[in-house]
Amino acid sequence: MCGIVGYVGQRAVQEILLAGLEKLEYRGYDSAGLSMLVADGSIESVRAVGNLSKLRAAVLDTNGNADEEQGAVATATLTATSGIGHTRWATHGRVTESNAHPHYDTTDKVHVVVNGIVENYLALKQRLRDMGAVFTSETDAEVIAHLISHHLALGSLVEGVRAAYAELEGHYSFVAMAAEEPDTLVGARKECPLIIGRGDGEQFVASAIPAFLAYTRDVQYIENGEIVVVRPEGVEFMTADGTPIEREITHVDWDESTAEKGGYETFMLKEIYEQADAVAETIADRTIRPDGIDLAEAELDESLLENVDRVLILAAGTSFHAGLIGRYAIEEWARLPVDMDVASEWRYRNPIVSERELVIGITQSGETADTLAAMRLAHEKGAKVLACTNVVGSQATRDADGVLYTRAGLEVSVAATKTFVCQVAAMYMLALRLAEKRGTLPPERIAELVAEIKQLPTRITELIEGLNGSLLATAKRHAMSDFYLYLGRHVGRAVALEGALKLKEISYIATDAYAGGEMKHGPIALLDEDTPVVCIATDMPILDKMISNIQEVRARGAHVIAIATEGDDRLEEVSEEVIYVPRTDWMLQPLLAVIPLQLFAYYVARERGLNVDQPRNLAKTVTVE
Ligand code: AGP
């Protein structure tokens, strides 16, 4: 989850950019950089690997320790009044200074900062190279600088950006500046967020409001497919074909703490709403190829996935539930046997593992003591260990043989939400890559699944936008119930387990989650007319069996809240309430089905007047044994 900030105005831009980037640190990043237009008309850049203190040090170094000739330029950045800044989380290319943004064209006249992914960058790069462009990074983002530079011949930076935009595929937002057009920034948005902050004789553009909140609370939202031209005296909005657009100014009345939460009342809600972006980042470059998945990156040598004849998944809590979905996907698609256990049990079992076993440790924090210990034990016993984590540089990444990152951005809420859906997306991609390598799925099926995975961010957006009043009403109706049963079968069981965990964790309501077929073996005794029973009944091969279990619940008079796939009317007949999620491939349904349950748990907790960001007895990372 990269961050963008840009400024044009009268103030010294250097500190504005650095402070703005600091406000975006919560998104997570591994390198950062600034570009500023200096008095002699050139653009000066400073970039650094590591956190923003490293960038600050590099900027100070440039300002203070440069030799005489450079010093004049370096000191000039202190008085520069327009520029762009970026925090990068590596997707294409390693974590190096040359891969950090801003990127620039061959003449060093056009600089850009980019969030997201340019899917057709390889073809564009080849074409631009053939025309003489010299590339200095391994990133996809750099093509944007060269492409705009190529199109500058059309007459202006905005014309260049519009022409470039028309050629770019993927989902991204970017801000460009050109030496020949001082005090002008041009931004473009396709899916990834970009927002304007309006000032008096100065303007801001950023990927999130906190970056400029210290200076202005007047914002203008840039919509998908729009281009903006930002100058000290004002901002012009237009469509990609150049048609001007009027955009109202909205005053955001946020204090510091609301700003940190992006305007949401809690981190948990903010993170639920960030899930489409988080999944988009997680799958981005890995799903560019229509006929398969690419997982090879600096931290993951794909040879780790070869000569494997068993998989073992180890994790705790929510991460364990993501692993359970991974188990079904790997077995179904890659036809590999998968065992799994909670890490805190497995490590004390005197377990048996082989050298041909791939052990996957799933831990969003990368610091959970039991998961780390289990991964180390597996490693000592000769297994290959893959960490699936959200935190760059965490202990799990240092202990494992390979890392599959989720790219959810920092998750502050104790209740995991966006990291869960990203872990599930990562498991789908891993399962599909294993299937590809092992030849266990026909190419057409792989292509179909890749296309469906790519659609997940859009489906999440649709789902969250549609989950409004009725879910809230359901939560209000049952908020004071003192027990909930969650039921699911097959892939739906993991969703039931996760839904039940979310509710108990933040609402302190007793919940139980069972495989539907197990209900008659005991838990059915708990049911009476007051019991809400949440039934995961999305599309899957044994949906009929789940519907039979729902009938059994109904026979006891309990209240069924079903999670179903859009278009499946059968659930209406057997449930008191049905919450629909968009249709996708049946194996992918769990990633969508969990979202209403996260929101449901949230609404119930709110109805009970609880602080979901500080659940009792729980901390974000469990490092103490
Ligand atoms: C879920 O909402 C919890 N925060 C908890 O179950 C969590 O998933 C578990 O502690 C594991 O954490 P990890 O993913 O950081 O290892």
Coordinates of N, CA and C and ligand atoms in Angstrom, one line a residue, residues 316-319 362-366 368 371 414-416 423 501-502 505 622, ligand 1:
A316 N -2.4 -19.4 13.8 CA -3.2 -19.2 15.0 C -4.4 -18.3 14.6
G317 N -5.5 -18.5 15.3 CA -6.6 -17.6 15.2 C -7.2 -17.4 13.8
T318 N -7.4 -16.1 13.5 CA -7.9 -15.8 12.1 C -7.0 -16.3 11.0
S319 N -5.7 -16.3 11.2 CA -4.8 -16.8 10.2 C -5.0 -18.3 10.0
I362 N 1.3 -19.2 8.5 CA 0.5 -18.0 8.2 C 0.4 -17.1 9.4
T363 N 0.9 -15.9 9.3 CA 0.8 -15.0 10.5 C 0.9 -13.5 10.0
Q364 N -0.2 -12.8 10.2 CA -0.2 -11.5 9.6 C 0.9 -10.6 10.2
S365 N 1.1 -10.7 11.5 CA 2.1 -9.9 12.2 C 3.5 -10.4 11.9
G366 N 3.6 -11.7 11.6 CA 5.0 -12.3 11.5 C 5.7 -12.4 12.8
T368 N 3.9 -13.9 15.9 CA 3.2 -14.7 16.9 C 4.1 -15.9 17.3
T371 N 3.4 -19.6 16.3 CA 3.6 -19.9 14.9 C 5.1 -19.8 14.5
V414 N -7.4 -4.8 16.5 CA -7.0 -6.1 17.0 C -7.8 -7.2 16.2
A415 N -9.0 -6.9 15.9 CA -9.8 -7.8 15.1 C -9.3 -7.8 13.7
A416 N -8.7 -8.9 13.2 CA -8.1 -8.9 11.9 C -9.3 -9.0 10.9
Q423 N -4.9 -12.8 3.2 CA -4.3 -14.2 3.4 C -5.0 -15.2 2.5
L501 N -15.5 -16.2 15.6 CA -14.4 -15.6 16.3 C -14.5 -14.1 16.3
K502 N -14.9 -13.5 15.2 CA -15.0 -12.0 15.1 C -16.1 -11.5 16.2
E505 N -14.9 -12.0 19.8 CA -13.7 -11.2 20.1 C -14.1 -9.8 20.4
V622 N 0.5 -11.5 19.4 CA 0.7 -12.4 20.6 C 2.1 -12.9 20.5
Ligands
AGP1 C1 -8.2 -12.2 15.0 O1 -9.1 -11.2 14.9 C2 -7.2 -12.1 16.1 N1 -6.5 -10.8 16.1 C3 -6.2 -13.3 16.3 O2 -7.0 -14.4 16.2 C4 -5.0 -13.4 15.3 O3 -5.4 -13.8 14.1 C5 -4.0 -14.4 15.9 O4 -3.6 -13.9 17.1 C6 -2.9 -14.6 15.0 O5 -2.1 -13.5 14.7 P1 -1.1 -13.4 13.5 O6 -1.8 -13.6 12.3 O7 -0.4 -12.1 13.7 O8 -0.1 -14.6 13.8

